[in-house]
PDB file of C-alpha atoms in Angstrom:
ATOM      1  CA  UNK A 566     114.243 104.098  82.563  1.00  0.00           C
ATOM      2  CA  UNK A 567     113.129 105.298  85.811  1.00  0.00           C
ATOM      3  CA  UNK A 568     113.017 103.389  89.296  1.00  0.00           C
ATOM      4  CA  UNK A 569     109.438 102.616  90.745  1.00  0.00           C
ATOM      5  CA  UNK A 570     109.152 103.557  94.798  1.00  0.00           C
ATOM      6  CA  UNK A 571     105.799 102.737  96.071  1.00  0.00           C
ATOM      7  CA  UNK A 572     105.016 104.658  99.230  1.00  0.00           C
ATOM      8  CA  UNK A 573     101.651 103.265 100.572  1.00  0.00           C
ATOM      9  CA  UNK A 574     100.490 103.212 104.543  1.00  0.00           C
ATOM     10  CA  UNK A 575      97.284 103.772 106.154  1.00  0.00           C
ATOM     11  CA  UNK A 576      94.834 107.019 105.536  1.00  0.00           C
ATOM     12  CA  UNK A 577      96.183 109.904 107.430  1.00  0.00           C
ATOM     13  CA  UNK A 578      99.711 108.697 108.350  1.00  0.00           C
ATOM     14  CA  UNK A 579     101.552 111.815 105.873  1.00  0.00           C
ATOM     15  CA  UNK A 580     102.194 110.206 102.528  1.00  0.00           C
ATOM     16  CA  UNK A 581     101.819 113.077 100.392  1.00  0.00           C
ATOM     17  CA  UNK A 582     104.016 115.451 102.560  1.00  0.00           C
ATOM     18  CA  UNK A 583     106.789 112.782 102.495  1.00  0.00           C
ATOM     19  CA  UNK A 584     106.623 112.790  98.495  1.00  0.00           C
ATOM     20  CA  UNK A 585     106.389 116.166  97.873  1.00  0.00           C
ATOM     21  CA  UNK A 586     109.368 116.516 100.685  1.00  0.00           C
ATOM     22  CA  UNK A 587     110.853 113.711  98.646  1.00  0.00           C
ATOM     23  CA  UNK A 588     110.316 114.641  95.292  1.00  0.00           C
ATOM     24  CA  UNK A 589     111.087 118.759  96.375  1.00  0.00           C
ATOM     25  CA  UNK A 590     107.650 118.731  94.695  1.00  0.00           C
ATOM     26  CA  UNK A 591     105.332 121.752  96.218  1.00  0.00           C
ATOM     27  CA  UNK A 592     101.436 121.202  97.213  1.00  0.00           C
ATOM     28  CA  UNK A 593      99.267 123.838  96.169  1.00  0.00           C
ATOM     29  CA  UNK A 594      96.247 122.652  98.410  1.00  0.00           C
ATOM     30  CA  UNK A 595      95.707 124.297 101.489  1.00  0.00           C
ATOM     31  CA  UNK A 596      96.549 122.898 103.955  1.00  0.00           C
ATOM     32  CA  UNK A 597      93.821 121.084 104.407  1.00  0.00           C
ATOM     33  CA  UNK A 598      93.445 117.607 104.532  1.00  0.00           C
ATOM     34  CA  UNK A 599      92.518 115.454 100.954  1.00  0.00           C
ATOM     35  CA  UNK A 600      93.106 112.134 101.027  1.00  0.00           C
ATOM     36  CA  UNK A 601      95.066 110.876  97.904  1.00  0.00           C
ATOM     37  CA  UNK A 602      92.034 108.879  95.276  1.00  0.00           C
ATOM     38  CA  UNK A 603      94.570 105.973  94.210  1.00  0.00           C
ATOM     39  CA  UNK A 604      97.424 106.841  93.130  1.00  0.00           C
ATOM     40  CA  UNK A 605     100.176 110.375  92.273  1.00  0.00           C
ATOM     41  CA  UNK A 606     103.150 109.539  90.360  1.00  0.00           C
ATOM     42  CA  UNK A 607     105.809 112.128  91.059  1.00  0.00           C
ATOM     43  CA  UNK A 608     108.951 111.977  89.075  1.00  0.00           C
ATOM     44  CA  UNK A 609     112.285 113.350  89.856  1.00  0.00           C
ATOM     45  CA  UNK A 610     115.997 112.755  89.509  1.00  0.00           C
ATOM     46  CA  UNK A 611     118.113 112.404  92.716  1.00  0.00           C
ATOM     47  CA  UNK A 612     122.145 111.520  93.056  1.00  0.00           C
ATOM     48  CA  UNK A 613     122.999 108.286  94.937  1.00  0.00           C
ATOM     49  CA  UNK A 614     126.159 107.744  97.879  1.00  0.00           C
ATOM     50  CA  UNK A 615     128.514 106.779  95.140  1.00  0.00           C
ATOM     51  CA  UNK A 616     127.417 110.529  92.860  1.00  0.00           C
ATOM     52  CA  UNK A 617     125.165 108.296  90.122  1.00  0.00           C
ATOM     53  CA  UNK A 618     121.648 109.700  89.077  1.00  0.00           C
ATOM     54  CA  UNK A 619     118.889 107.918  89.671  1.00  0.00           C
ATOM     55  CA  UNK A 620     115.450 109.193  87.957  1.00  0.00           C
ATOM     56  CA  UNK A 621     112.479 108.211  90.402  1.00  0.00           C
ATOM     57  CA  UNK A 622     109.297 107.770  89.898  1.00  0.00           C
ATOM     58  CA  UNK A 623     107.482 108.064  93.347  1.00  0.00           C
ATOM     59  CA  UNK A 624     103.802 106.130  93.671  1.00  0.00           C
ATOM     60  CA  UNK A 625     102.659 108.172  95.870  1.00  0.00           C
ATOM     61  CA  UNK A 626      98.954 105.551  97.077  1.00  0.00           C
ATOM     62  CA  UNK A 627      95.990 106.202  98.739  1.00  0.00           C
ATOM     63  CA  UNK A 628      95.736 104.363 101.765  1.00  0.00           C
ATOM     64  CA  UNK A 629      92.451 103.401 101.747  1.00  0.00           C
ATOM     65  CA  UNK A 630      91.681  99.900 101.640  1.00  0.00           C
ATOM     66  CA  UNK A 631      88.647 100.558  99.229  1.00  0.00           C
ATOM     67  CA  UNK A 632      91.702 101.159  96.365  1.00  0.00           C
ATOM     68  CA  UNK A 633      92.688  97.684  97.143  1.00  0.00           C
ATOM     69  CA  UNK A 634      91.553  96.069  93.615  1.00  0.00           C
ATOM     70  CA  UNK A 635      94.435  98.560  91.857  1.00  0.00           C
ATOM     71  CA  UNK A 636      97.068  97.292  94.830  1.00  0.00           C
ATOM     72  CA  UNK A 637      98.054  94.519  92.338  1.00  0.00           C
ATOM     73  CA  UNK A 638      98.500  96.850  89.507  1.00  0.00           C
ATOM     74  CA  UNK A 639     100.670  99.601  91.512  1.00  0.00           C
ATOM     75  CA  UNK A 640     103.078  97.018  93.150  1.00  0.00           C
ATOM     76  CA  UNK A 641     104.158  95.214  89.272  1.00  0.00           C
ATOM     77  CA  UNK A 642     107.517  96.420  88.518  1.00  0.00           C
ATOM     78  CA  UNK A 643     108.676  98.309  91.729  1.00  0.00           C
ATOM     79  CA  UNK A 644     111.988  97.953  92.731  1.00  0.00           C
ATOM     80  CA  UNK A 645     111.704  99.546  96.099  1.00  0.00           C
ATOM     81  CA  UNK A 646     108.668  99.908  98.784  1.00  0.00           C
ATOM     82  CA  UNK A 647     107.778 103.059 101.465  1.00  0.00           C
ATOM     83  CA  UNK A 648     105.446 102.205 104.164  1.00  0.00           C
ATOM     84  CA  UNK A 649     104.512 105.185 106.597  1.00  0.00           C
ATOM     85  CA  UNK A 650     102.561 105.256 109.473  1.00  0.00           C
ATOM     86  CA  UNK A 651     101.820 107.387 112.151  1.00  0.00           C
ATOM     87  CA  UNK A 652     104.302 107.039 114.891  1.00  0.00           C
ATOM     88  CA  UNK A 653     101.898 105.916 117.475  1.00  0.00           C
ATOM     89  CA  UNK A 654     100.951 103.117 115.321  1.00  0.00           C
ATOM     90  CA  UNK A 655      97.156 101.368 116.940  1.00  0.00           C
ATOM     91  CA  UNK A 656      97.145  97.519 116.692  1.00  0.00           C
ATOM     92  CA  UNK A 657      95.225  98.049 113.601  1.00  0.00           C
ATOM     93  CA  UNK A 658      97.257 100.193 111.703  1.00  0.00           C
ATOM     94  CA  UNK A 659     100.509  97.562 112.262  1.00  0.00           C
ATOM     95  CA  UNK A 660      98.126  94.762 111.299  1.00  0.00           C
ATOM     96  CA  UNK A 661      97.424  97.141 107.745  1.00  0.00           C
ATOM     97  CA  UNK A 662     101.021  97.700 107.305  1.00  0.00           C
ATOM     98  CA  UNK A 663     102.048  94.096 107.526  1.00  0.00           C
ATOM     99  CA  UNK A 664      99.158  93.348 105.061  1.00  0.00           C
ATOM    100  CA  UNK A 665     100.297  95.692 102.706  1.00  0.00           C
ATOM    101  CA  UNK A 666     104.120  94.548 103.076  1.00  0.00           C
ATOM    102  CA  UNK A 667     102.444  91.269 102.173  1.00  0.00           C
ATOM    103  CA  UNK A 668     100.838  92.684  99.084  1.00  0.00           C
ATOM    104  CA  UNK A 669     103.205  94.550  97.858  1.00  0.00           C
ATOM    105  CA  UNK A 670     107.055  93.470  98.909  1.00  0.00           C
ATOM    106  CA  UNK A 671     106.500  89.398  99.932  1.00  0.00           C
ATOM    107  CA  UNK A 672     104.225  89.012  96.617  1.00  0.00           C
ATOM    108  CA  UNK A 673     106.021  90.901  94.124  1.00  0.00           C
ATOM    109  CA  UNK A 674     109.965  89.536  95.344  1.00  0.00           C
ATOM    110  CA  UNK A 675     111.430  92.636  97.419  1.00  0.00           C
ATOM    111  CA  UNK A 676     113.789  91.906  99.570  1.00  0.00           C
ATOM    112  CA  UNK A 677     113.601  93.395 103.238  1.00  0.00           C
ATOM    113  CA  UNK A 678     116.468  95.775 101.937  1.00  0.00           C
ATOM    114  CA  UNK A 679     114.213  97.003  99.257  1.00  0.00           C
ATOM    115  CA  UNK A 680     112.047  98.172 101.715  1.00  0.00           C
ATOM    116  CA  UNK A 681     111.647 100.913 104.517  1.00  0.00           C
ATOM    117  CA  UNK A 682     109.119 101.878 107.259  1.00  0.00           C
ATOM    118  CA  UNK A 683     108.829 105.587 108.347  1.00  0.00           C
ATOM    119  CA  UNK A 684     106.716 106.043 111.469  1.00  0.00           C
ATOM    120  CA  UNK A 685     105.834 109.984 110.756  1.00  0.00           C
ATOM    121  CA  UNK A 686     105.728 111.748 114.385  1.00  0.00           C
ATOM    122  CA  UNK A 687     102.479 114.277 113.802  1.00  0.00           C
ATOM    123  CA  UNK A 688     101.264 116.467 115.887  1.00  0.00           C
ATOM    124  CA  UNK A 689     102.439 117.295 119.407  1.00  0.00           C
ATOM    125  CA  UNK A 690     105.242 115.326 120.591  1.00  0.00           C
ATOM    126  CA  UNK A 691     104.469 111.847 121.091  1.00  0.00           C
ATOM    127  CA  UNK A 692     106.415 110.263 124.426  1.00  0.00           C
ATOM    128  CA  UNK A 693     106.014 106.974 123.166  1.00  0.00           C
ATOM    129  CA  UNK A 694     108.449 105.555 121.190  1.00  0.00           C
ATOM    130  CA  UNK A 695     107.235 104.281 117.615  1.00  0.00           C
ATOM    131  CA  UNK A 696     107.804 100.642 116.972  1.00  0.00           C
ATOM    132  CA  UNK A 697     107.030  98.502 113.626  1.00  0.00           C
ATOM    133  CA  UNK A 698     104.638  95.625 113.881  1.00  0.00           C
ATOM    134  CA  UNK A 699     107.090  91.850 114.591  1.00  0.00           C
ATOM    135  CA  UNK A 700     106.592  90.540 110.880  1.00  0.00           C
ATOM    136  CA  UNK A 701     108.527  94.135 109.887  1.00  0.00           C
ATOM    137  CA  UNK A 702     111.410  94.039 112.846  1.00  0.00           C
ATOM    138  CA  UNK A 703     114.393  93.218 109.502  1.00  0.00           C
ATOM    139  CA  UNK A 704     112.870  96.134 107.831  1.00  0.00           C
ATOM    140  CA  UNK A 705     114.592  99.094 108.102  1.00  0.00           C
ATOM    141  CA  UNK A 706     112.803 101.918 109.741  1.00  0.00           C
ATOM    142  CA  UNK A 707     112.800 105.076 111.085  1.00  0.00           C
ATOM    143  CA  UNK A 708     111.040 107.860 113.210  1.00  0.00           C
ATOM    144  CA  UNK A 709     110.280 111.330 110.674  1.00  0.00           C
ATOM    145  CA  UNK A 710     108.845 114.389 111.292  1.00  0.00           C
ATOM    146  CA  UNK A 711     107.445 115.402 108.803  1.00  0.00           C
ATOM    147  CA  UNK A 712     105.281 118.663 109.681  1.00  0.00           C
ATOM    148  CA  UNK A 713     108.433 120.391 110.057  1.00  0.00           C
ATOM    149  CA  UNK A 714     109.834 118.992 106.582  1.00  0.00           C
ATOM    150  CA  UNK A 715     112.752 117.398 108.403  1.00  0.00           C
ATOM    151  CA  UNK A 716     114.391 114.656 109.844  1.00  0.00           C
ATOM    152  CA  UNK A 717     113.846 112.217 106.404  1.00  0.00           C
ATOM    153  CA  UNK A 718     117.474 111.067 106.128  1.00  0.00           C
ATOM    154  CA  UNK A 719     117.515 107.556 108.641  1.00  0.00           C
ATOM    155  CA  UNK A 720     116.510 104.844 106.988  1.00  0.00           C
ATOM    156  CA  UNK A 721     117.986 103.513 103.309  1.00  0.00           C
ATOM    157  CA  UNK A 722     116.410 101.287 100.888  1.00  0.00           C
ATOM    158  CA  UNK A 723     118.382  99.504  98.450  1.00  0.00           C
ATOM    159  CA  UNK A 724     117.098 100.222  94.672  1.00  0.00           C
ATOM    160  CA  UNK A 725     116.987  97.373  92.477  1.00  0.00           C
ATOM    161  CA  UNK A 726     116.749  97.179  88.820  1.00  0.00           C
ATOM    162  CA  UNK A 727     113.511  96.906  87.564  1.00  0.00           C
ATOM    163  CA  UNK A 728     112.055  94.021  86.883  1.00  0.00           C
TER     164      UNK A 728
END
């Protein structure tokens, strides 16, 4: 049985590029921007710290708030949660990702472990330094880059059974 990861953050923020980087999956768009309708499941097999496979399957969610009514049905049964944001995260966009750590980690039992928050650095090189929202200061996070395809190997999320 595979592992559900939910990777969900605000419209525009790089989701898709971070799960096809993840998943070694390629896009065939392109270039172009197309903002993801709901939800792409990617599915892949990678090898843990301690050499074990793990099969993944990667719910890769539109961030738009108007896919909220399927939020419910996306988050059941996922032992880990993604959040990604732009690095210069706007008020707004922290208040978003602490709703949707709300939604989809404090509702459905993940622990803080269980989750990760990757502020992706797009663009130019931002001077200011990215910094998660105070309700998400235990959750492990990191700065990516991911126009480059690199720098994806900070933060760690512990992988629970599923439930």
């Amino acid at each position: 049985m595979a592992t559900k990861v939910v990777l969900i953050g605000p419209p525009h923020s790089g989701k898709t590029t971070l799960s096809n980087y993840l998943a070694d999956a390629t896009d065939s768009t392109s270039g172009e921007y197309h903002p993801t309708s709901g939800v792409r499941i990617l599915e892949f097999s990678c090898n843990l710290p301690d050499s074990k496979a793990v099969d993944i399957e990667l719910w890769d969610c539109g961030g738009n708030p108007q896919n909220e009514s399927c939020w419910p049905a996306i988050a059941r049964g996922a032992a880990a949660l993604v959040l990604v944001a732009n690095v210069d995260i706007p008020d707004s966009e922290g208040q978003f990702l602490e709703m949707l750590y709300l939604r989809f980690a404090a509702q459905h039992g993940l622990k803080e472990s269980q989750c990760a928050v990757f502020l992706n650095q797009i663009g130019e090189s931002s001077e200011k330094v990215g910094k998660v929202p105070a309700m998400l200061t235990k959750v492990p996070h990191e700065i990516v880059s991911m126009e480059n395809g690199s720098n994806v190997h900070g933060a760690s999320v512990e992988l629970s059974p599923q439930r």
